[in-house]
PDB file of C-alpha atoms and ligand atoms in Angstrom:
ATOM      1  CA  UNK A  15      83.905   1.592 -83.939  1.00  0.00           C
ATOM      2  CA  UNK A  16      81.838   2.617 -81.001  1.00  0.00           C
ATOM      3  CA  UNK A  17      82.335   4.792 -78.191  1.00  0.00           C
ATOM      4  CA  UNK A  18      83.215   1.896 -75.852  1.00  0.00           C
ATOM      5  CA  UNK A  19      85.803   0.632 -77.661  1.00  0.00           C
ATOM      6  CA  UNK A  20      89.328   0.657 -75.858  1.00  0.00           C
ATOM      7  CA  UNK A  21      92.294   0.826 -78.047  1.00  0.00           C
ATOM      8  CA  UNK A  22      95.879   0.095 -77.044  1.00  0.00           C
ATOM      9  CA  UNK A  23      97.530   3.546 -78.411  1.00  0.00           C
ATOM     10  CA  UNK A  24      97.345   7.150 -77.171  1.00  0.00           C
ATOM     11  CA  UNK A  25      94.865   9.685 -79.329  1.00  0.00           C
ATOM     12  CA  UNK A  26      95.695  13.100 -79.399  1.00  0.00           C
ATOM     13  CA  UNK A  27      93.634  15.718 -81.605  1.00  0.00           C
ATOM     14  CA  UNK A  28      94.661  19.193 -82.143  1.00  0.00           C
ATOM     15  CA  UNK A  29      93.162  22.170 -82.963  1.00  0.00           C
ATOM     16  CA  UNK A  30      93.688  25.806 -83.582  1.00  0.00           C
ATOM     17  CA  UNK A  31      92.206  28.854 -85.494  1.00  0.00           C
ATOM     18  CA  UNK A  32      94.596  29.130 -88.624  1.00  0.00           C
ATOM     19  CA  UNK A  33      97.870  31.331 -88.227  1.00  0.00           C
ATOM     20  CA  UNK A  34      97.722  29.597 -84.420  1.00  0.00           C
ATOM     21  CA  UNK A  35     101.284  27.593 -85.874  1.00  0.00           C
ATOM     22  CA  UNK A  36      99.267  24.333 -85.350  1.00  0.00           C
ATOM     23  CA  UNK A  37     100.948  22.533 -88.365  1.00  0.00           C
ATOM     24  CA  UNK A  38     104.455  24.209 -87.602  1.00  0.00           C
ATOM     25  CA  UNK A  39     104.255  22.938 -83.611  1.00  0.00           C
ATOM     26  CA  UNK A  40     102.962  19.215 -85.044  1.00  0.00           C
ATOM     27  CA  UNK A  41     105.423  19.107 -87.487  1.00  0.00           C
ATOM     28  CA  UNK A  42     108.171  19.709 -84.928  1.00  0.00           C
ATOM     29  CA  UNK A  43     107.121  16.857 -82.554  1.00  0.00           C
ATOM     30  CA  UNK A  44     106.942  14.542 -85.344  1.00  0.00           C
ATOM     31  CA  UNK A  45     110.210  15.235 -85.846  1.00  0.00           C
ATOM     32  CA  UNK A  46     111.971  14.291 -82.619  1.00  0.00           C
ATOM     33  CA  UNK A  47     108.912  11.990 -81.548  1.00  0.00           C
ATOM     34  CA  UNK A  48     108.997   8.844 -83.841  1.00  0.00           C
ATOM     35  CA  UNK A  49     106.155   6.892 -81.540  1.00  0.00           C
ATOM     36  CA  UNK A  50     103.606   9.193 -83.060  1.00  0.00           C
ATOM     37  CA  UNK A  51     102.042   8.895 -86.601  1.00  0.00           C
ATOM     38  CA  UNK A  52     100.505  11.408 -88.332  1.00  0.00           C
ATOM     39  CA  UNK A  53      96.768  10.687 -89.446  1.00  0.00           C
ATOM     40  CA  UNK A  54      96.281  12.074 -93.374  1.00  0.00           C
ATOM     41  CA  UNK A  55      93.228  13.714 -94.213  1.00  0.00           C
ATOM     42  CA  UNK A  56      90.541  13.992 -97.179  1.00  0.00           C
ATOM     43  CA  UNK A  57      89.451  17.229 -98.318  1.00  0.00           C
ATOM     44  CA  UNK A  58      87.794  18.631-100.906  1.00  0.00           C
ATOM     45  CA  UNK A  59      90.145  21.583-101.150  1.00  0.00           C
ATOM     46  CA  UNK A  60      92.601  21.945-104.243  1.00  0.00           C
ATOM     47  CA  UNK A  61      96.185  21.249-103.168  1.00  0.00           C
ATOM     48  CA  UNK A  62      98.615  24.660-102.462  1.00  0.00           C
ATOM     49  CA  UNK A  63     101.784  24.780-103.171  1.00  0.00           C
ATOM     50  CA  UNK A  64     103.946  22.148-102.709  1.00  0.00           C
ATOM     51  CA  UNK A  65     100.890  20.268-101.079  1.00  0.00           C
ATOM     52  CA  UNK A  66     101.256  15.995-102.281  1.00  0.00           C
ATOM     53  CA  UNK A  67      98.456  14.085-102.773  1.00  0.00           C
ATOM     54  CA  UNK A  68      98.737  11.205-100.157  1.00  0.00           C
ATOM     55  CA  UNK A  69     101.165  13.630 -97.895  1.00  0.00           C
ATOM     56  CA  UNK A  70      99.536  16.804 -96.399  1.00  0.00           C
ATOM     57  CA  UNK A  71      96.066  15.238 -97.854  1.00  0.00           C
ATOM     58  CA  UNK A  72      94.068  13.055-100.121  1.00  0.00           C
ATOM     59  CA  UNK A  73      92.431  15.638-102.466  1.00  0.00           C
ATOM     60  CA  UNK A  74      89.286  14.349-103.482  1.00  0.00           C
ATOM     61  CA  UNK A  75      86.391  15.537-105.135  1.00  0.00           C
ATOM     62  CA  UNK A  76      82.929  16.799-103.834  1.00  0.00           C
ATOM     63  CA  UNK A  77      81.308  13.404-105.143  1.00  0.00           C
ATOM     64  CA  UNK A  78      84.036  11.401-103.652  1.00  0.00           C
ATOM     65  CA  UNK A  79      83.710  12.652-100.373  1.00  0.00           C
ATOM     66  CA  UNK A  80      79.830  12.250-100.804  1.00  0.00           C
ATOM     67  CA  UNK A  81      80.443   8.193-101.528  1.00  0.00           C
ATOM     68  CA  UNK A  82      82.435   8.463 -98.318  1.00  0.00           C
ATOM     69  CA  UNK A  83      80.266   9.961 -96.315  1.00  0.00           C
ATOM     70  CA  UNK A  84      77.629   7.376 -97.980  1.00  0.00           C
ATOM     71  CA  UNK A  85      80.025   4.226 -97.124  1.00  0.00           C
ATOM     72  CA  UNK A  86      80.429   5.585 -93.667  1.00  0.00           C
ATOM     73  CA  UNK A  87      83.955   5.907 -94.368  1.00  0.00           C
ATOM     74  CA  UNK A  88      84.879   8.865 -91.745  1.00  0.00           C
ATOM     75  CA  UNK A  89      85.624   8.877 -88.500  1.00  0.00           C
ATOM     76  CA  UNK A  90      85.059  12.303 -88.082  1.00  0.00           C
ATOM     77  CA  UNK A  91      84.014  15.190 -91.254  1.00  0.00           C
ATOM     78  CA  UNK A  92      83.261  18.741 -91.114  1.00  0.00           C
ATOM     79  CA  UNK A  93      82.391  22.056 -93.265  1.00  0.00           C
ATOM     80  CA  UNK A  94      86.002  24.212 -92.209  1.00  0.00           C
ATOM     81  CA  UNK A  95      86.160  27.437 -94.960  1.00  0.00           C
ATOM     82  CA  UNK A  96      83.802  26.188 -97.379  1.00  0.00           C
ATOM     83  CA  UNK A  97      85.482  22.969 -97.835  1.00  0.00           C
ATOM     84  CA  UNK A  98      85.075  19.818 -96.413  1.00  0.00           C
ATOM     85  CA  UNK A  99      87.710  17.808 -94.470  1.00  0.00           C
ATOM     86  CA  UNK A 100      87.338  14.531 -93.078  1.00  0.00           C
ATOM     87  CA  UNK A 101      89.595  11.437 -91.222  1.00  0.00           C
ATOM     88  CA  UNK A 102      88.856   8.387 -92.676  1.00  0.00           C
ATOM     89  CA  UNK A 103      88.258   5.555 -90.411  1.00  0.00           C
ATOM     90  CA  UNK A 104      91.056   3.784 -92.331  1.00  0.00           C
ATOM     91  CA  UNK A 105      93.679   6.354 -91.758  1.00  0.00           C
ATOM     92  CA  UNK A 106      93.503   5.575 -88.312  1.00  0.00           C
ATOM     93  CA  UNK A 107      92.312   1.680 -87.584  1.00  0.00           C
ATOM     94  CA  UNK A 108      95.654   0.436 -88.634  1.00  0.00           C
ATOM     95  CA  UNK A 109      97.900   2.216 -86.834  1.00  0.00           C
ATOM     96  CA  UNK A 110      95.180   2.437 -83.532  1.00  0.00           C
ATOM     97  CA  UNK A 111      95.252  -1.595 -83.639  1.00  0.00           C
ATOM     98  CA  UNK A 112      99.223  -1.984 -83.527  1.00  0.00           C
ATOM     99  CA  UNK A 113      98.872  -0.233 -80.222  1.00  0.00           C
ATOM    100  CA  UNK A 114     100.827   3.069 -81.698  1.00  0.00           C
ATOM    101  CA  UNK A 115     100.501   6.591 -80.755  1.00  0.00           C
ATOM    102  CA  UNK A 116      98.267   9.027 -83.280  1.00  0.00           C
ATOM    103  CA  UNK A 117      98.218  12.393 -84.149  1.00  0.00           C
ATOM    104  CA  UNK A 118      95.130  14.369 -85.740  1.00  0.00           C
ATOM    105  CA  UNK A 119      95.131  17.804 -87.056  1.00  0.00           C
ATOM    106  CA  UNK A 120      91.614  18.725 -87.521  1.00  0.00           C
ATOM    107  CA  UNK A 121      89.419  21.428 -86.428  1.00  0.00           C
ATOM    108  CA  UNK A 122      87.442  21.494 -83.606  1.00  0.00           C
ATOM    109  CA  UNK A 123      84.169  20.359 -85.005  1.00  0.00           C
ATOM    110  CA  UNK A 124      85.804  17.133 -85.885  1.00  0.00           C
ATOM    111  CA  UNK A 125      88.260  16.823 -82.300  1.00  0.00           C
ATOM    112  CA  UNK A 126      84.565  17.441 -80.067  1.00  0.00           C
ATOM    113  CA  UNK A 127      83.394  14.123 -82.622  1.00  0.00           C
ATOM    114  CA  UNK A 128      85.947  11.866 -81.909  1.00  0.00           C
ATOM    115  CA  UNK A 129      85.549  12.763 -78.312  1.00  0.00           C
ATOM    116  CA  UNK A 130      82.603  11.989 -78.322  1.00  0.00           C
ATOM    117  CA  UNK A 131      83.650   8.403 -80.056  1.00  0.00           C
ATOM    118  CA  UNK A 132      86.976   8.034 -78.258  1.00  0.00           C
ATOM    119  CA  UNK A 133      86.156   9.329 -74.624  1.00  0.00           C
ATOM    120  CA  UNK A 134      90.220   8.464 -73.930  1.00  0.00           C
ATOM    121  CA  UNK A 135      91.044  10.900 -76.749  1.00  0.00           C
ATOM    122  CA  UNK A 136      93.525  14.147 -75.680  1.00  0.00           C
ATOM    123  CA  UNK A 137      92.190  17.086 -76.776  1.00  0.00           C
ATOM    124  CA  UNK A 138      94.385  20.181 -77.335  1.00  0.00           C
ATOM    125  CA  UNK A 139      93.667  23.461 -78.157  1.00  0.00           C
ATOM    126  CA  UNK A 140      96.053  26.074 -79.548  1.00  0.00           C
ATOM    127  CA  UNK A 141      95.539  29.586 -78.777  1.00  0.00           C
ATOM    128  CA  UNK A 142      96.998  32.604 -80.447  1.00  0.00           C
ATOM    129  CA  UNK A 143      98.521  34.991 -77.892  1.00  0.00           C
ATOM    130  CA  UNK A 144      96.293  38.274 -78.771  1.00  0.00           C
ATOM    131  CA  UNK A 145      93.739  38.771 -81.971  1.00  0.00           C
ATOM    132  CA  UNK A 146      97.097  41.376 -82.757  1.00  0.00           C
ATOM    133  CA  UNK A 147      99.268  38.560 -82.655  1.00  0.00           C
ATOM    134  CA  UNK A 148      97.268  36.353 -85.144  1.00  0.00           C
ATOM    135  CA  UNK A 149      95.883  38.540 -87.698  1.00  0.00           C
ATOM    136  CA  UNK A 150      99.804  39.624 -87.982  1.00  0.00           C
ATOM    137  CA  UNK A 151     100.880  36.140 -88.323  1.00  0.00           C
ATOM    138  CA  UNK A 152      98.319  35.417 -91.204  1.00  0.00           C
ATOM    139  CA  UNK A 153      99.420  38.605 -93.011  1.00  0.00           C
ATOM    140  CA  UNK A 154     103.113  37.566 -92.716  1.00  0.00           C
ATOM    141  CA  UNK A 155     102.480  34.021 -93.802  1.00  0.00           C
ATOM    142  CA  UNK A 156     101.032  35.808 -97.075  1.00  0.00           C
ATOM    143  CA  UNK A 157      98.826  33.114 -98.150  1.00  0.00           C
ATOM    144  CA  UNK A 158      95.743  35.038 -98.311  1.00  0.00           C
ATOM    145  CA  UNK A 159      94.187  38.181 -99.435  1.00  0.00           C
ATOM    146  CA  UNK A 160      92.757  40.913 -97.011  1.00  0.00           C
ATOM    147  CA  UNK A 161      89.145  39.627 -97.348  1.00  0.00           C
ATOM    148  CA  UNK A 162      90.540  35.895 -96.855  1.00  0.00           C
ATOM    149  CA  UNK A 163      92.234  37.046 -93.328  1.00  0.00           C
ATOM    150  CA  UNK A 164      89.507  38.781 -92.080  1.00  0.00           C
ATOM    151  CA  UNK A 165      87.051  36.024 -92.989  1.00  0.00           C
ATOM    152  CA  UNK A 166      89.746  33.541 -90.844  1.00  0.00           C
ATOM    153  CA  UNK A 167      89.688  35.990 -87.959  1.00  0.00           C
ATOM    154  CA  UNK A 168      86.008  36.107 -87.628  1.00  0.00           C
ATOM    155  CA  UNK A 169      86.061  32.147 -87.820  1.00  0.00           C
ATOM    156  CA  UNK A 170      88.556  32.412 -85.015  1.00  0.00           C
ATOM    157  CA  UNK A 171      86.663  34.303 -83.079  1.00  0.00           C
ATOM    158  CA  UNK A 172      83.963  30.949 -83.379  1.00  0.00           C
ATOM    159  CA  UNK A 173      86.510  28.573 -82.847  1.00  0.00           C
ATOM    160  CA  UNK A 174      88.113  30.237 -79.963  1.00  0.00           C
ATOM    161  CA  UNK A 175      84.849  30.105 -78.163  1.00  0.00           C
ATOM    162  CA  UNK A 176      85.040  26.250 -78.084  1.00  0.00           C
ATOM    163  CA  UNK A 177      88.540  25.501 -75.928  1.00  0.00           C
ATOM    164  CA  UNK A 178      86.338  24.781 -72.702  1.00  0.00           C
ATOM    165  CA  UNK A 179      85.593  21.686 -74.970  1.00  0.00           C
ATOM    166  CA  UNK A 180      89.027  20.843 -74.647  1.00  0.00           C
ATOM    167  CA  UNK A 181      91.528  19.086 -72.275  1.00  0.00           C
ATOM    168  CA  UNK A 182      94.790  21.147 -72.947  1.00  0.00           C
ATOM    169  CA  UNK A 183      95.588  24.415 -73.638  1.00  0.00           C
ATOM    170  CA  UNK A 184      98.553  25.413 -75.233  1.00  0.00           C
ATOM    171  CA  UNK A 185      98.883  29.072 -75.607  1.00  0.00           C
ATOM    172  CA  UNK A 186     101.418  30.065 -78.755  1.00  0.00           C
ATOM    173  CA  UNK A 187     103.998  32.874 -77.411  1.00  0.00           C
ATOM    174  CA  UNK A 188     106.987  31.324 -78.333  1.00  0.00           C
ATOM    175  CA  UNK A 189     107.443  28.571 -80.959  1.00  0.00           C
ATOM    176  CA  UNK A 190     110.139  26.882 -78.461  1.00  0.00           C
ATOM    177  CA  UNK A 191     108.136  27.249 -75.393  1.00  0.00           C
ATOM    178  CA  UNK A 192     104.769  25.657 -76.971  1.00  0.00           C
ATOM    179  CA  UNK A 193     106.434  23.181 -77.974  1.00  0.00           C
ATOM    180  CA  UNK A 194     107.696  22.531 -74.859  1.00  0.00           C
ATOM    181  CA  UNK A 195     104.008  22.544 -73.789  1.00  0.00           C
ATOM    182  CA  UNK A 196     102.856  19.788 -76.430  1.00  0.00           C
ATOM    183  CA  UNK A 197     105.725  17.297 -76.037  1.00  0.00           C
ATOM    184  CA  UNK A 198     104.905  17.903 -71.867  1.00  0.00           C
ATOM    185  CA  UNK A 199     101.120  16.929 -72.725  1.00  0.00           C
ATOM    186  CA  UNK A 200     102.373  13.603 -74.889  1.00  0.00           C
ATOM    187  CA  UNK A 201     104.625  12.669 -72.491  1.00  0.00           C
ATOM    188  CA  UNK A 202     102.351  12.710 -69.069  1.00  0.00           C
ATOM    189  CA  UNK A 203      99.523  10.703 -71.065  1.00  0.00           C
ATOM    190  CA  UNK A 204     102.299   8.495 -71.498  1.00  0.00           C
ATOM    191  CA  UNK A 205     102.562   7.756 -68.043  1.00  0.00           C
ATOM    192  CA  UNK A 206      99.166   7.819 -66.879  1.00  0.00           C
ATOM    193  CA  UNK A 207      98.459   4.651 -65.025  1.00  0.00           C
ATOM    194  CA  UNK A 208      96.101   3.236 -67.977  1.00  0.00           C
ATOM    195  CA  UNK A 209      98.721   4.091 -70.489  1.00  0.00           C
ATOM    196  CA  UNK A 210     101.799   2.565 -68.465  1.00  0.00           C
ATOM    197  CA  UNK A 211      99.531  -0.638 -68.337  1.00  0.00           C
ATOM    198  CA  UNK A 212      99.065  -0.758 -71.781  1.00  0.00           C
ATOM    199  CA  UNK A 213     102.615  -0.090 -73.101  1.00  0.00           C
ATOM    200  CA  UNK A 214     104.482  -1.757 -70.018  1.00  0.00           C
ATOM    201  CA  UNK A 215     102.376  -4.737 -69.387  1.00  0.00           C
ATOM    202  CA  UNK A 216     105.701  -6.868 -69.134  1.00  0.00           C
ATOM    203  CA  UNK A 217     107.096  -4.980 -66.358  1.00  0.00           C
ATOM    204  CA  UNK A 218     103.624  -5.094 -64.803  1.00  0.00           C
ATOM    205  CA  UNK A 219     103.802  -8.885 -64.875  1.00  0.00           C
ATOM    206  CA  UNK A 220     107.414  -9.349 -63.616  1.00  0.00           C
ATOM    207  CA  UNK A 221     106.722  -6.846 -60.746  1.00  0.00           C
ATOM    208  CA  UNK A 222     103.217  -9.180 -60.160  1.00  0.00           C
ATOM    209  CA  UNK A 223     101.145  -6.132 -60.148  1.00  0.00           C
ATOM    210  CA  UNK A 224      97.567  -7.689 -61.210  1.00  0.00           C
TER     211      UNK A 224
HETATM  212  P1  5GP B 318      93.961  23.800 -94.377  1.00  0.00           P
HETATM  213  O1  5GP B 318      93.071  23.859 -95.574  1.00  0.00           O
HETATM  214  O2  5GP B 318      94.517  25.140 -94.015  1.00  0.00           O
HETATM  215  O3  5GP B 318      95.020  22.717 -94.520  1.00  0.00           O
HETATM  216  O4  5GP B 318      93.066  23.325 -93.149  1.00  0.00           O
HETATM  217  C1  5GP B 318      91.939  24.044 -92.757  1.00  0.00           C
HETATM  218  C2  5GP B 318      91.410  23.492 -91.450  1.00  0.00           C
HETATM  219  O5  5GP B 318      90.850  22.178 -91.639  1.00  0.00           O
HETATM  220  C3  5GP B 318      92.464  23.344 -90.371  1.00  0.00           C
HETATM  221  O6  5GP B 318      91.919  23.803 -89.138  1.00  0.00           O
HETATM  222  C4  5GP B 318      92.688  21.854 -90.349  1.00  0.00           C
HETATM  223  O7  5GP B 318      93.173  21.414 -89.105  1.00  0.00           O
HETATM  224  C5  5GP B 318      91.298  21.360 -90.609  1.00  0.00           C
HETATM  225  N1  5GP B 318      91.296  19.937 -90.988  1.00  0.00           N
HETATM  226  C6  5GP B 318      92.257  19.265 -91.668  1.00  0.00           C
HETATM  227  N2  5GP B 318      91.932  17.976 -91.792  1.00  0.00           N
HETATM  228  C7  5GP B 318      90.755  17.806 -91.153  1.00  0.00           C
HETATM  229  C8  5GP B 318      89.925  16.674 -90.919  1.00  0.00           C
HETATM  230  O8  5GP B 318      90.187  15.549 -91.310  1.00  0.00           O
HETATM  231  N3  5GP B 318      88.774  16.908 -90.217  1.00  0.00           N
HETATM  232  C9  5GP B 318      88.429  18.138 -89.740  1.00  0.00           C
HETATM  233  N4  5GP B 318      87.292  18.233 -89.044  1.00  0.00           N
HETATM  234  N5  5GP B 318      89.195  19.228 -89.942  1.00  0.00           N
HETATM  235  C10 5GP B 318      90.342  19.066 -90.641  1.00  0.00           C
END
């Protein structure tokens, strides 16, 4: 892939500091939005939870992800709290070739890469309301310990500094209302003009609109 290279679907990458509600508002658009696919992700991270290998992630070792990174298998790979998280070129090809509409979760190191590799790529960055807002949100979600949350919150304070990088900004008040916000973003790159030719190239015909 090179940085020239048109492709027939919409890519949109989003990003947040964690406790933003970035997988929450994702998940929810999934749900009502069946045009977008989800991209999954290597890490090198043990699984949590109820976390599937093949669903949330392919969890692969540190000398896996090394062969990858050898093979120039990634799209996109970064360092994000001491693990290593990548999209795999495959993960994406597939789906970018049938013309559909993709998703990617990542953080921002890896959205400003495949910026700089898709140039047509949405960018959207998901901001906490206040610091108040998010530290709360990361103590309520009880995943972590103290030392944990305050490590994430001085990380956010890094990863804040990088929405100017971005095209979208969706700030997270309200679930309902940020949600609101990302289907809004989807749905006008939709209609952009290059979009509309891609997707509707029929109608473009019959209406003999060269
Ligand atoms: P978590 O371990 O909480 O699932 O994810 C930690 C961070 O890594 C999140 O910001 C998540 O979006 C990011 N991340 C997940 N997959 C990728 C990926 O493929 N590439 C990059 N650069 N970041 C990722």
């Amino acid at each position: 892939m090179n940085s020239t290279q048109n492709y027939p679907g919409n890519l949109f990458v989003v990003a947040a500091p964690s406790g933003a509600g970035k997988s929450s508002l994702v998940n929810a658009l999934m749900e009502v939005d069946s045009r977008l696919a989800h991209s999954v992700s290597h890490t090198t991270r043990a699984p949590r939870g109820q976390e599937v290998h093949g669903r949330e992630y392919y969890f692969v070792s540190n000398a896996q992800f090394e062969q990858m990174i050898s093979q120039d298998a990634f799209l996109e790979w970064a360092h994000v709290h001491g693990n290593r998280y990548g999209t795999s070129k495959h993960a994406i090809e597939e789906r970018i070739a049938q013309g559909g509409d993709i998703i990617l979760e990542i953080d921002y190191q890896g959205a400003i890469q495949v910026k700089k590799i898709f140039a047509n790529a949405v960018l959207i960055f998901i901001l906490p309301p206040s610091w108040e807002e998010l530290k709360s949100r990361l103590q309520r979600r009880g995943e972590d310990s103290t030392d944990v949350i305050e490590q994430r919150l001085i990380n956010a304070a890094k990863e804040v500094a990088q929405v100017r990088e971005f095209d979208f900004v969706i700030i997270n008040e309200r679930f309902e209302l940020a949600l609101f916000d990302l289907k809004s973003i989807v749905h006008a790159q939709r209609l952009k003009y290059s979009a509309q030719r891609r997707t509707k190239a029929d109608t473009f015909r019959n209406l003999h609109i060269s």
